[in-house]
PDB file of C-alpha atoms and ligand atoms in Angstrom:
ATOM      1  CA  UNK A 322      25.005  12.056  -3.586  1.00  0.00           C
ATOM      2  CA  UNK A 323      22.387   9.361  -4.332  1.00  0.00           C
ATOM      3  CA  UNK A 324      20.205   8.131  -1.493  1.00  0.00           C
ATOM      4  CA  UNK A 325      20.818   4.823   0.250  1.00  0.00           C
ATOM      5  CA  UNK A 326      17.571   2.863   0.623  1.00  0.00           C
ATOM      6  CA  UNK A 327      16.632  -0.324   2.462  1.00  0.00           C
ATOM      7  CA  UNK A 328      14.076  -1.994   0.205  1.00  0.00           C
ATOM      8  CA  UNK A 329      15.405  -5.543   0.160  1.00  0.00           C
ATOM      9  CA  UNK A 330      17.835  -7.103   2.636  1.00  0.00           C
ATOM     10  CA  UNK A 331      20.069  -7.615  -0.418  1.00  0.00           C
ATOM     11  CA  UNK A 332      20.594  -3.834  -0.435  1.00  0.00           C
ATOM     12  CA  UNK A 333      22.962  -4.353   2.515  1.00  0.00           C
ATOM     13  CA  UNK A 334      26.255  -6.244   2.225  1.00  0.00           C
ATOM     14  CA  UNK A 335      27.357  -8.659   4.930  1.00  0.00           C
ATOM     15  CA  UNK A 336      29.643  -5.912   6.269  1.00  0.00           C
ATOM     16  CA  UNK A 337      26.753  -3.448   6.407  1.00  0.00           C
ATOM     17  CA  UNK A 338      24.583  -6.004   8.232  1.00  0.00           C
ATOM     18  CA  UNK A 339      27.336  -6.452  10.808  1.00  0.00           C
ATOM     19  CA  UNK A 340      27.658  -2.663  11.134  1.00  0.00           C
ATOM     20  CA  UNK A 341      23.910  -2.451  11.872  1.00  0.00           C
ATOM     21  CA  UNK A 342      24.362  -5.132  14.558  1.00  0.00           C
ATOM     22  CA  UNK A 343      27.104  -3.029  16.166  1.00  0.00           C
ATOM     23  CA  UNK A 344      24.960   0.107  16.034  1.00  0.00           C
ATOM     24  CA  UNK A 345      21.930  -1.712  17.456  1.00  0.00           C
ATOM     25  CA  UNK A 346      24.047  -2.856  20.389  1.00  0.00           C
ATOM     26  CA  UNK A 347      25.277   0.723  20.876  1.00  0.00           C
ATOM     27  CA  UNK A 348      21.691   2.038  20.904  1.00  0.00           C
ATOM     28  CA  UNK A 349      20.571  -0.645  23.322  1.00  0.00           C
ATOM     29  CA  UNK A 350      23.144   0.734  25.742  1.00  0.00           C
ATOM     30  CA  UNK A 351      22.480   4.383  24.799  1.00  0.00           C
ATOM     31  CA  UNK A 352      18.717   4.591  24.435  1.00  0.00           C
ATOM     32  CA  UNK A 353      18.288   8.335  24.021  1.00  0.00           C
ATOM     33  CA  UNK A 354      21.006   9.733  21.777  1.00  0.00           C
ATOM     34  CA  UNK A 355      19.545  12.947  20.245  1.00  0.00           C
ATOM     35  CA  UNK A 356      21.110  12.356  16.825  1.00  0.00           C
ATOM     36  CA  UNK A 357      18.047  13.235  14.723  1.00  0.00           C
ATOM     37  CA  UNK A 358      17.359  16.701  16.098  1.00  0.00           C
ATOM     38  CA  UNK A 359      15.895  18.830  13.299  1.00  0.00           C
ATOM     39  CA  UNK A 360      15.029  15.770  11.171  1.00  0.00           C
ATOM     40  CA  UNK A 361      11.518  14.754  10.119  1.00  0.00           C
ATOM     41  CA  UNK A 362      10.711  11.142   9.186  1.00  0.00           C
ATOM     42  CA  UNK A 363       7.541  10.112   7.369  1.00  0.00           C
ATOM     43  CA  UNK A 364       5.830   6.907   8.525  1.00  0.00           C
ATOM     44  CA  UNK A 365       3.451   5.821   5.748  1.00  0.00           C
ATOM     45  CA  UNK A 366       1.492   2.673   6.570  1.00  0.00           C
ATOM     46  CA  UNK A 367      -0.887   1.570   3.825  1.00  0.00           C
ATOM     47  CA  UNK A 368      -1.377  -1.764   5.635  1.00  0.00           C
ATOM     48  CA  UNK A 369      -2.012  -2.512   9.352  1.00  0.00           C
ATOM     49  CA  UNK A 370       0.912  -2.751  11.765  1.00  0.00           C
ATOM     50  CA  UNK A 371       1.563  -2.646  15.491  1.00  0.00           C
ATOM     51  CA  UNK A 372       5.234  -3.469  16.047  1.00  0.00           C
ATOM     52  CA  UNK A 373       6.887  -2.124  12.935  1.00  0.00           C
ATOM     53  CA  UNK A 374       5.179   1.259  12.996  1.00  0.00           C
ATOM     54  CA  UNK A 375       5.412   1.781  16.752  1.00  0.00           C
ATOM     55  CA  UNK A 376       9.012   0.618  17.025  1.00  0.00           C
ATOM     56  CA  UNK A 377      10.077   2.863  14.129  1.00  0.00           C
ATOM     57  CA  UNK A 378       8.263   5.766  15.729  1.00  0.00           C
ATOM     58  CA  UNK A 379       9.803   4.966  19.131  1.00  0.00           C
ATOM     59  CA  UNK A 380      13.231   4.810  17.486  1.00  0.00           C
ATOM     60  CA  UNK A 381      12.705   8.233  15.875  1.00  0.00           C
ATOM     61  CA  UNK A 382      11.462   9.737  19.139  1.00  0.00           C
ATOM     62  CA  UNK A 383      14.361   8.284  21.116  1.00  0.00           C
ATOM     63  CA  UNK A 384      16.760   9.794  18.573  1.00  0.00           C
ATOM     64  CA  UNK A 385      15.167  13.236  18.976  1.00  0.00           C
ATOM     65  CA  UNK A 386      13.530  13.351  15.522  1.00  0.00           C
ATOM     66  CA  UNK A 387       9.934  14.161  14.551  1.00  0.00           C
ATOM     67  CA  UNK A 388       7.408  11.836  12.895  1.00  0.00           C
ATOM     68  CA  UNK A 389       4.742  12.682  10.333  1.00  0.00           C
ATOM     69  CA  UNK A 390       2.544  10.200   8.508  1.00  0.00           C
ATOM     70  CA  UNK A 391      -0.482   7.978   8.675  1.00  0.00           C
ATOM     71  CA  UNK A 392      -1.489   4.516   9.819  1.00  0.00           C
ATOM     72  CA  UNK A 393      -4.618   4.373   7.663  1.00  0.00           C
ATOM     73  CA  UNK A 394      -4.353   5.560   4.072  1.00  0.00           C
ATOM     74  CA  UNK A 395      -8.175   5.698   3.985  1.00  0.00           C
ATOM     75  CA  UNK A 396      -7.864   9.064   5.742  1.00  0.00           C
ATOM     76  CA  UNK A 397      -5.514  10.473   3.106  1.00  0.00           C
ATOM     77  CA  UNK A 398      -5.875  11.692  -0.468  1.00  0.00           C
ATOM     78  CA  UNK A 399      -5.168   8.125  -1.626  1.00  0.00           C
ATOM     79  CA  UNK A 400      -8.909   7.681  -1.056  1.00  0.00           C
ATOM     80  CA  UNK A 401      -9.486  10.464  -3.649  1.00  0.00           C
ATOM     81  CA  UNK A 402      -7.409   8.552  -6.188  1.00  0.00           C
ATOM     82  CA  UNK A 403      -3.933  10.027  -5.631  1.00  0.00           C
ATOM     83  CA  UNK A 404      -1.276   7.674  -6.971  1.00  0.00           C
ATOM     84  CA  UNK A 405       1.597   6.148  -4.999  1.00  0.00           C
ATOM     85  CA  UNK A 406       3.945   8.055  -7.315  1.00  0.00           C
ATOM     86  CA  UNK A 407       2.458  11.432  -6.381  1.00  0.00           C
ATOM     87  CA  UNK A 408       2.138  10.597  -2.675  1.00  0.00           C
ATOM     88  CA  UNK A 409       5.810   9.604  -2.394  1.00  0.00           C
ATOM     89  CA  UNK A 410       7.061  12.479  -4.555  1.00  0.00           C
ATOM     90  CA  UNK A 411       5.255  14.955  -2.374  1.00  0.00           C
ATOM     91  CA  UNK A 412       6.085  13.424   1.030  1.00  0.00           C
ATOM     92  CA  UNK A 413       9.740  13.203   0.053  1.00  0.00           C
ATOM     93  CA  UNK A 414       9.618  17.000  -0.208  1.00  0.00           C
ATOM     94  CA  UNK A 415       8.476  17.170   3.434  1.00  0.00           C
ATOM     95  CA  UNK A 416      10.607  14.569   5.175  1.00  0.00           C
ATOM     96  CA  UNK A 417      14.256  13.441   5.442  1.00  0.00           C
ATOM     97  CA  UNK A 418      13.329   9.755   5.169  1.00  0.00           C
ATOM     98  CA  UNK A 419      10.261   7.659   4.344  1.00  0.00           C
ATOM     99  CA  UNK A 420       9.346   4.436   6.157  1.00  0.00           C
ATOM    100  CA  UNK A 421       6.626   2.716   4.153  1.00  0.00           C
ATOM    101  CA  UNK A 422       4.487  -0.428   4.431  1.00  0.00           C
ATOM    102  CA  UNK A 423       2.354  -1.324   1.432  1.00  0.00           C
ATOM    103  CA  UNK A 424       0.302  -4.400   0.450  1.00  0.00           C
ATOM    104  CA  UNK A 425       1.702  -4.531  -3.093  1.00  0.00           C
ATOM    105  CA  UNK A 426       4.942  -6.416  -3.789  1.00  0.00           C
ATOM    106  CA  UNK A 427       7.474  -4.068  -5.347  1.00  0.00           C
ATOM    107  CA  UNK A 428       5.766  -0.905  -4.039  1.00  0.00           C
ATOM    108  CA  UNK A 429       8.756  -0.027  -1.859  1.00  0.00           C
ATOM    109  CA  UNK A 430      11.212  -0.388  -4.755  1.00  0.00           C
ATOM    110  CA  UNK A 431       8.978   1.832  -6.858  1.00  0.00           C
ATOM    111  CA  UNK A 432       8.816   4.391  -4.037  1.00  0.00           C
ATOM    112  CA  UNK A 433      12.612   4.401  -3.762  1.00  0.00           C
ATOM    113  CA  UNK A 434      12.851   5.248  -7.464  1.00  0.00           C
ATOM    114  CA  UNK A 435      10.480   8.189  -7.070  1.00  0.00           C
ATOM    115  CA  UNK A 436      11.618   9.501  -3.678  1.00  0.00           C
ATOM    116  CA  UNK A 437      14.154  12.280  -3.183  1.00  0.00           C
ATOM    117  CA  UNK A 438      15.022  10.883   0.280  1.00  0.00           C
ATOM    118  CA  UNK A 439      15.932   7.386   1.613  1.00  0.00           C
ATOM    119  CA  UNK A 440      13.095   4.848   1.690  1.00  0.00           C
ATOM    120  CA  UNK A 441      12.853   1.984   4.185  1.00  0.00           C
ATOM    121  CA  UNK A 442      10.597  -0.898   3.233  1.00  0.00           C
ATOM    122  CA  UNK A 443       8.492  -1.761   6.291  1.00  0.00           C
ATOM    123  CA  UNK A 444       6.960  -4.721   4.414  1.00  0.00           C
ATOM    124  CA  UNK A 445       5.676  -4.960   0.819  1.00  0.00           C
ATOM    125  CA  UNK A 446       3.030  -7.636   0.378  1.00  0.00           C
ATOM    126  CA  UNK A 447       4.531 -11.099   0.711  1.00  0.00           C
ATOM    127  CA  UNK A 448       7.869  -9.968  -0.701  1.00  0.00           C
ATOM    128  CA  UNK A 449      10.340  -8.526   1.843  1.00  0.00           C
ATOM    129  CA  UNK A 450      10.539  -7.078   5.360  1.00  0.00           C
ATOM    130  CA  UNK A 451      14.209  -6.149   5.752  1.00  0.00           C
ATOM    131  CA  UNK A 452      14.012  -4.110   8.971  1.00  0.00           C
ATOM    132  CA  UNK A 453      12.345  -7.127  10.633  1.00  0.00           C
ATOM    133  CA  UNK A 454      15.251  -9.230   9.410  1.00  0.00           C
ATOM    134  CA  UNK A 455      17.793  -6.916  11.001  1.00  0.00           C
ATOM    135  CA  UNK A 456      16.021  -7.161  14.342  1.00  0.00           C
ATOM    136  CA  UNK A 457      15.787 -10.938  13.892  1.00  0.00           C
ATOM    137  CA  UNK A 458      19.542 -11.084  13.281  1.00  0.00           C
ATOM    138  CA  UNK A 459      20.157  -8.908  16.315  1.00  0.00           C
ATOM    139  CA  UNK A 460      18.005 -11.278  18.370  1.00  0.00           C
ATOM    140  CA  UNK A 461      19.986 -14.271  17.072  1.00  0.00           C
ATOM    141  CA  UNK A 462      23.305 -12.626  17.971  1.00  0.00           C
ATOM    142  CA  UNK A 463      22.049 -11.700  21.434  1.00  0.00           C
ATOM    143  CA  UNK A 464      20.804 -15.200  22.201  1.00  0.00           C
ATOM    144  CA  UNK A 465      23.405 -17.324  20.399  1.00  0.00           C
ATOM    145  CA  UNK A 466      26.472 -15.083  20.705  1.00  0.00           C
ATOM    146  CA  UNK A 467      27.001 -15.405  16.942  1.00  0.00           C
ATOM    147  CA  UNK A 468      25.219 -15.478  13.590  1.00  0.00           C
ATOM    148  CA  UNK A 469      27.582 -18.137  12.315  1.00  0.00           C
ATOM    149  CA  UNK A 470      26.710 -21.812  11.698  1.00  0.00           C
ATOM    150  CA  UNK A 471      23.219 -21.842  13.221  1.00  0.00           C
ATOM    151  CA  UNK A 472      20.562 -24.439  12.422  1.00  0.00           C
ATOM    152  CA  UNK A 473      17.290 -22.566  11.886  1.00  0.00           C
ATOM    153  CA  UNK A 474      13.917 -24.265  11.605  1.00  0.00           C
ATOM    154  CA  UNK A 475      11.281 -22.110   9.887  1.00  0.00           C
ATOM    155  CA  UNK A 476       7.691 -23.161  10.475  1.00  0.00           C
ATOM    156  CA  UNK A 477       4.326 -22.165   9.030  1.00  0.00           C
ATOM    157  CA  UNK A 478       3.606 -19.874   6.118  1.00  0.00           C
ATOM    158  CA  UNK A 479       6.809 -19.957   4.110  1.00  0.00           C
ATOM    159  CA  UNK A 480       5.017 -19.026   0.901  1.00  0.00           C
ATOM    160  CA  UNK A 481       3.639 -15.602   1.837  1.00  0.00           C
ATOM    161  CA  UNK A 482       5.908 -14.912   4.829  1.00  0.00           C
ATOM    162  CA  UNK A 483       7.946 -11.859   3.895  1.00  0.00           C
ATOM    163  CA  UNK A 484       9.959 -12.051   7.127  1.00  0.00           C
ATOM    164  CA  UNK A 485      10.991 -15.583   6.147  1.00  0.00           C
ATOM    165  CA  UNK A 486      12.049 -14.480   2.662  1.00  0.00           C
ATOM    166  CA  UNK A 487      14.257 -11.662   3.958  1.00  0.00           C
ATOM    167  CA  UNK A 488      15.784 -13.747   6.771  1.00  0.00           C
ATOM    168  CA  UNK A 489      16.708 -16.587   4.409  1.00  0.00           C
ATOM    169  CA  UNK A 490      18.614 -14.157   2.249  1.00  0.00           C
ATOM    170  CA  UNK A 491      20.428 -12.514   5.175  1.00  0.00           C
ATOM    171  CA  UNK A 492      21.387 -15.737   6.991  1.00  0.00           C
ATOM    172  CA  UNK A 493      22.897 -17.120   3.790  1.00  0.00           C
ATOM    173  CA  UNK A 494      25.963 -14.975   4.556  1.00  0.00           C
ATOM    174  CA  UNK A 495      26.624 -16.906   7.758  1.00  0.00           C
ATOM    175  CA  UNK A 496      27.012 -20.639   7.091  1.00  0.00           C
ATOM    176  CA  UNK A 497      23.447 -21.430   8.111  1.00  0.00           C
ATOM    177  CA  UNK A 498      21.519 -24.703   7.824  1.00  0.00           C
ATOM    178  CA  UNK A 499      17.730 -24.460   7.325  1.00  0.00           C
ATOM    179  CA  UNK A 500      14.877 -26.863   7.983  1.00  0.00           C
ATOM    180  CA  UNK A 501      11.623 -25.709   6.399  1.00  0.00           C
ATOM    181  CA  UNK A 502       8.402 -27.030   7.918  1.00  0.00           C
ATOM    182  CA  UNK A 503       5.241 -26.063   6.043  1.00  0.00           C
ATOM    183  CA  UNK A 504       2.064 -27.549   4.644  1.00  0.00           C
ATOM    184  CA  UNK A 505       2.494 -28.211   0.935  1.00  0.00           C
ATOM    185  CA  UNK A 506       0.211 -25.285   0.046  1.00  0.00           C
ATOM    186  CA  UNK A 507       2.490 -22.885   1.963  1.00  0.00           C
ATOM    187  CA  UNK A 508       5.911 -24.270   1.100  1.00  0.00           C
ATOM    188  CA  UNK A 509       8.841 -22.019   0.282  1.00  0.00           C
ATOM    189  CA  UNK A 510       8.608 -20.641  -3.291  1.00  0.00           C
ATOM    190  CA  UNK A 511      11.074 -22.051  -5.828  1.00  0.00           C
ATOM    191  CA  UNK A 512      12.906 -18.758  -6.311  1.00  0.00           C
ATOM    192  CA  UNK A 513      14.176 -18.887  -2.688  1.00  0.00           C
ATOM    193  CA  UNK A 514      15.186 -22.538  -2.982  1.00  0.00           C
ATOM    194  CA  UNK A 515      17.102 -21.717  -6.143  1.00  0.00           C
ATOM    195  CA  UNK A 516      18.821 -18.857  -4.334  1.00  0.00           C
ATOM    196  CA  UNK A 517      19.870 -21.223  -1.534  1.00  0.00           C
ATOM    197  CA  UNK A 518      21.185 -23.802  -4.001  1.00  0.00           C
ATOM    198  CA  UNK A 519      23.139 -21.197  -5.954  1.00  0.00           C
ATOM    199  CA  UNK A 520      24.720 -20.029  -2.684  1.00  0.00           C
ATOM    200  CA  UNK A 521      25.442 -23.582  -1.449  1.00  0.00           C
ATOM    201  CA  UNK A 522      23.218 -23.204   1.619  1.00  0.00           C
ATOM    202  CA  UNK A 523      22.119 -26.511   3.150  1.00  0.00           C
ATOM    203  CA  UNK A 524      18.362 -26.966   3.612  1.00  0.00           C
ATOM    204  CA  UNK A 525      15.748 -29.676   4.025  1.00  0.00           C
ATOM    205  CA  UNK A 526      11.968 -29.533   3.656  1.00  0.00           C
ATOM    206  CA  UNK A 527       9.570 -31.585   5.735  1.00  0.00           C
ATOM    207  CA  UNK A 528       5.956 -31.580   6.867  1.00  0.00           C
ATOM    208  CA  UNK A 529       6.954 -33.231  10.185  1.00  0.00           C
ATOM    209  CA  UNK A 530       7.399 -30.577  12.881  1.00  0.00           C
ATOM    210  CA  UNK A 531       9.189 -32.968  15.273  1.00  0.00           C
ATOM    211  CA  UNK A 532      11.669 -34.436  12.780  1.00  0.00           C
ATOM    212  CA  UNK A 533      14.530 -32.003  13.539  1.00  0.00           C
ATOM    213  CA  UNK A 534      13.229 -30.019  16.481  1.00  0.00           C
ATOM    214  CA  UNK A 535      15.891 -31.403  18.846  1.00  0.00           C
ATOM    215  CA  UNK A 536      18.764 -30.432  16.550  1.00  0.00           C
ATOM    216  CA  UNK A 537      18.021 -26.784  15.844  1.00  0.00           C
ATOM    217  CA  UNK A 538      19.278 -23.598  17.515  1.00  0.00           C
ATOM    218  CA  UNK A 539      16.387 -21.374  16.463  1.00  0.00           C
ATOM    219  CA  UNK A 540      12.742 -22.145  15.745  1.00  0.00           C
ATOM    220  CA  UNK A 541      11.308 -19.314  13.656  1.00  0.00           C
ATOM    221  CA  UNK A 542       7.523 -19.605  13.906  1.00  0.00           C
ATOM    222  CA  UNK A 543       5.226 -17.710  11.546  1.00  0.00           C
ATOM    223  CA  UNK A 544       1.534 -16.948  11.347  1.00  0.00           C
ATOM    224  CA  UNK A 545      -0.602 -18.314   8.535  1.00  0.00           C
ATOM    225  CA  UNK A 546      -1.690 -14.977   7.091  1.00  0.00           C
ATOM    226  CA  UNK A 547      -5.408 -14.901   6.453  1.00  0.00           C
ATOM    227  CA  UNK A 548      -5.100 -11.625   4.529  1.00  0.00           C
ATOM    228  CA  UNK A 549      -2.949 -13.252   1.795  1.00  0.00           C
ATOM    229  CA  UNK A 550      -5.496 -15.939   0.843  1.00  0.00           C
ATOM    230  CA  UNK A 551      -7.966 -15.376  -1.990  1.00  0.00           C
ATOM    231  CA  UNK A 552      -9.667 -18.680  -1.058  1.00  0.00           C
ATOM    232  CA  UNK A 553     -10.682 -18.576   2.633  1.00  0.00           C
ATOM    233  CA  UNK A 554     -11.559 -22.292   2.572  1.00  0.00           C
ATOM    234  CA  UNK A 555      -7.911 -22.989   1.898  1.00  0.00           C
ATOM    235  CA  UNK A 556      -6.936 -20.745   4.833  1.00  0.00           C
ATOM    236  CA  UNK A 557      -9.313 -22.673   7.106  1.00  0.00           C
ATOM    237  CA  UNK A 558      -7.768 -25.945   5.941  1.00  0.00           C
ATOM    238  CA  UNK A 559      -4.153 -25.017   6.734  1.00  0.00           C
ATOM    239  CA  UNK A 560      -4.373 -22.464   9.552  1.00  0.00           C
ATOM    240  CA  UNK A 561      -3.877 -24.909  12.450  1.00  0.00           C
ATOM    241  CA  UNK A 562      -1.409 -27.280  10.824  1.00  0.00           C
ATOM    242  CA  UNK A 563       1.496 -26.408  13.146  1.00  0.00           C
ATOM    243  CA  UNK A 564       1.064 -25.367  16.763  1.00  0.00           C
ATOM    244  CA  UNK A 565       4.112 -25.249  19.039  1.00  0.00           C
ATOM    245  CA  UNK A 566       3.393 -26.497  22.573  1.00  0.00           C
ATOM    246  CA  UNK A 567       5.720 -26.555  25.583  1.00  0.00           C
ATOM    247  CA  UNK A 568       5.861 -30.353  25.821  1.00  0.00           C
ATOM    248  CA  UNK A 569       7.441 -30.420  22.333  1.00  0.00           C
ATOM    249  CA  UNK A 570      10.472 -28.569  23.748  1.00  0.00           C
ATOM    250  CA  UNK A 571      11.478 -31.128  26.386  1.00  0.00           C
ATOM    251  CA  UNK A 572      14.452 -32.630  24.497  1.00  0.00           C
ATOM    252  CA  UNK A 573      15.481 -29.517  22.554  1.00  0.00           C
ATOM    253  CA  UNK A 574      18.952 -27.983  22.787  1.00  0.00           C
ATOM    254  CA  UNK A 575      19.775 -25.779  25.799  1.00  0.00           C
ATOM    255  CA  UNK A 576      20.595 -22.839  23.551  1.00  0.00           C
ATOM    256  CA  UNK A 577      17.349 -23.112  21.545  1.00  0.00           C
ATOM    257  CA  UNK A 578      15.355 -19.897  21.241  1.00  0.00           C
ATOM    258  CA  UNK A 579      11.907 -19.510  19.733  1.00  0.00           C
ATOM    259  CA  UNK A 580      11.444 -16.470  17.540  1.00  0.00           C
ATOM    260  CA  UNK A 581       8.285 -15.168  15.877  1.00  0.00           C
ATOM    261  CA  UNK A 582       7.922 -11.832  14.061  1.00  0.00           C
ATOM    262  CA  UNK A 583       4.439 -11.549  15.646  1.00  0.00           C
ATOM    263  CA  UNK A 584       1.512 -11.095  15.684  1.00  0.00           C
ATOM    264  CA  UNK A 585       0.738 -14.692  16.599  1.00  0.00           C
ATOM    265  CA  UNK A 586      -2.719 -16.149  16.376  1.00  0.00           C
ATOM    266  CA  UNK A 587      -2.518 -19.657  17.829  1.00  0.00           C
ATOM    267  CA  UNK A 588       0.615 -21.149  16.246  1.00  0.00           C
ATOM    268  CA  UNK A 589       2.451 -20.814  19.576  1.00  0.00           C
ATOM    269  CA  UNK A 590       0.438 -22.066  22.503  1.00  0.00           C
ATOM    270  CA  UNK A 591       0.370 -19.669  25.447  1.00  0.00           C
ATOM    271  CA  UNK A 592       2.000 -22.369  27.607  1.00  0.00           C
ATOM    272  CA  UNK A 593       5.239 -21.761  25.681  1.00  0.00           C
ATOM    273  CA  UNK A 594       5.383 -18.120  26.853  1.00  0.00           C
ATOM    274  CA  UNK A 595       6.762 -19.164  30.261  1.00  0.00           C
ATOM    275  CA  UNK A 596       9.567 -21.227  28.769  1.00  0.00           C
ATOM    276  CA  UNK A 597      13.070 -19.715  28.988  1.00  0.00           C
ATOM    277  CA  UNK A 598      13.330 -20.703  25.319  1.00  0.00           C
ATOM    278  CA  UNK A 599      10.556 -18.275  24.310  1.00  0.00           C
ATOM    279  CA  UNK A 600      12.147 -15.071  23.025  1.00  0.00           C
ATOM    280  CA  UNK A 601       9.488 -13.449  20.795  1.00  0.00           C
ATOM    281  CA  UNK A 602       8.538 -10.560  23.077  1.00  0.00           C
ATOM    282  CA  UNK A 603      12.201  -9.657  23.681  1.00  0.00           C
ATOM    283  CA  UNK A 604      12.688  -9.982  19.919  1.00  0.00           C
ATOM    284  CA  UNK A 605       9.957  -7.371  19.346  1.00  0.00           C
ATOM    285  CA  UNK A 606      11.650  -5.041  21.862  1.00  0.00           C
ATOM    286  CA  UNK A 607      14.937  -5.410  19.955  1.00  0.00           C
ATOM    287  CA  UNK A 608      13.128  -3.784  17.007  1.00  0.00           C
ATOM    288  CA  UNK A 609      13.621  -0.336  18.498  1.00  0.00           C
ATOM    289  CA  UNK A 610      17.419  -0.688  18.645  1.00  0.00           C
ATOM    290  CA  UNK A 611      17.695  -2.255  15.201  1.00  0.00           C
ATOM    291  CA  UNK A 612      15.550   0.539  13.733  1.00  0.00           C
ATOM    292  CA  UNK A 613      17.561   3.255  15.501  1.00  0.00           C
ATOM    293  CA  UNK A 614      20.587   1.675  13.805  1.00  0.00           C
ATOM    294  CA  UNK A 615      18.940   1.517  10.354  1.00  0.00           C
ATOM    295  CA  UNK A 616      17.754   5.126  10.427  1.00  0.00           C
ATOM    296  CA  UNK A 617      21.054   6.628  11.574  1.00  0.00           C
ATOM    297  CA  UNK A 618      23.028   4.449   9.158  1.00  0.00           C
ATOM    298  CA  UNK A 619      20.921   5.398   6.111  1.00  0.00           C
ATOM    299  CA  UNK A 620      20.949   9.093   7.029  1.00  0.00           C
ATOM    300  CA  UNK A 621      24.706   8.979   7.603  1.00  0.00           C
ATOM    301  CA  UNK A 622      24.246  10.442  11.091  1.00  0.00           C
ATOM    302  CA  UNK A 623      27.347  10.016  13.200  1.00  0.00           C
TER     303      UNK A 623
HETATM  304  N1   CP B1698       6.405  -8.137  12.759  1.00  0.00           N
HETATM  305  C1   CP B1698       5.561  -7.239  12.205  1.00  0.00           C
HETATM  306  O1   CP B1698       5.755  -6.778  11.055  1.00  0.00           O
HETATM  307  O2   CP B1698       4.517  -6.869  12.998  1.00  0.00           O
HETATM  308  P1   CP B1698       3.449  -5.766  12.653  1.00  0.00           P
HETATM  309  O3   CP B1698       2.653  -6.265  11.459  1.00  0.00           O
HETATM  310  O4   CP B1698       2.616  -5.584  13.875  1.00  0.00           O
HETATM  311  O5   CP B1698       4.190  -4.506  12.270  1.00  0.00           O
END
């Protein structure tokens, strides 16, 4: 039987996404089901991470599995010149699944073609971050009661933001309306706009943060990612363009929730943290349940 991978959110159908939501809810209520006993999962992080790596590793531990891997490829034979091909080929002989983050777009797809076991993309450059998307969807369901017909405002770095790219794709299944708020330099790439048009998804673009803030159900804030800029002067110019402050929320909808994949730098002022509309830390906690669901689903563990 061929392996099922999660490299792009498009690897999952709408039905599979909904199945993951069901499983995540099950695992939230059953936090220590020992379904991975005897399984070993490799956690290969070629790029820094706090949430994704630790929530995957928590998920594996809660499921009774074992983790091998690294959080700094500088301490591995990659530093001696070993290729990604050889690293993946070899690790897939050790483990039952590989969770991998890599700075190069397409690295996870390449790994899935080389690997003998399922590969989960934990973020590849500015391309995709599908496990983040599944926890984002789970957070939307938990706070809105549905994924259907939401108005989502995405703010910040829509050009390099891989969480944005994956979430746009996933929400397109659910009658969504998007408002994109970004400086011109960081606007959503054309390929995603074309995808939305082809799938008849309504969206508007603006540079005015306040224009539709009172109409949306979700504000999805993102960090301007210093590490993606080759010109640091340009980063300095755009980094503080959009900062969400609590006074901006005064006329927003009662059901509004603020999401952020985190880490934040200063795009959400700390005074927002006390608002009942702030949901980003709960969102991060939901990552454990969503990742328990992804792992068991891909391994076919009942
Ligand atoms: N959301 C996210 O990917 O966070 P980390 O970079 O800390 O894993």
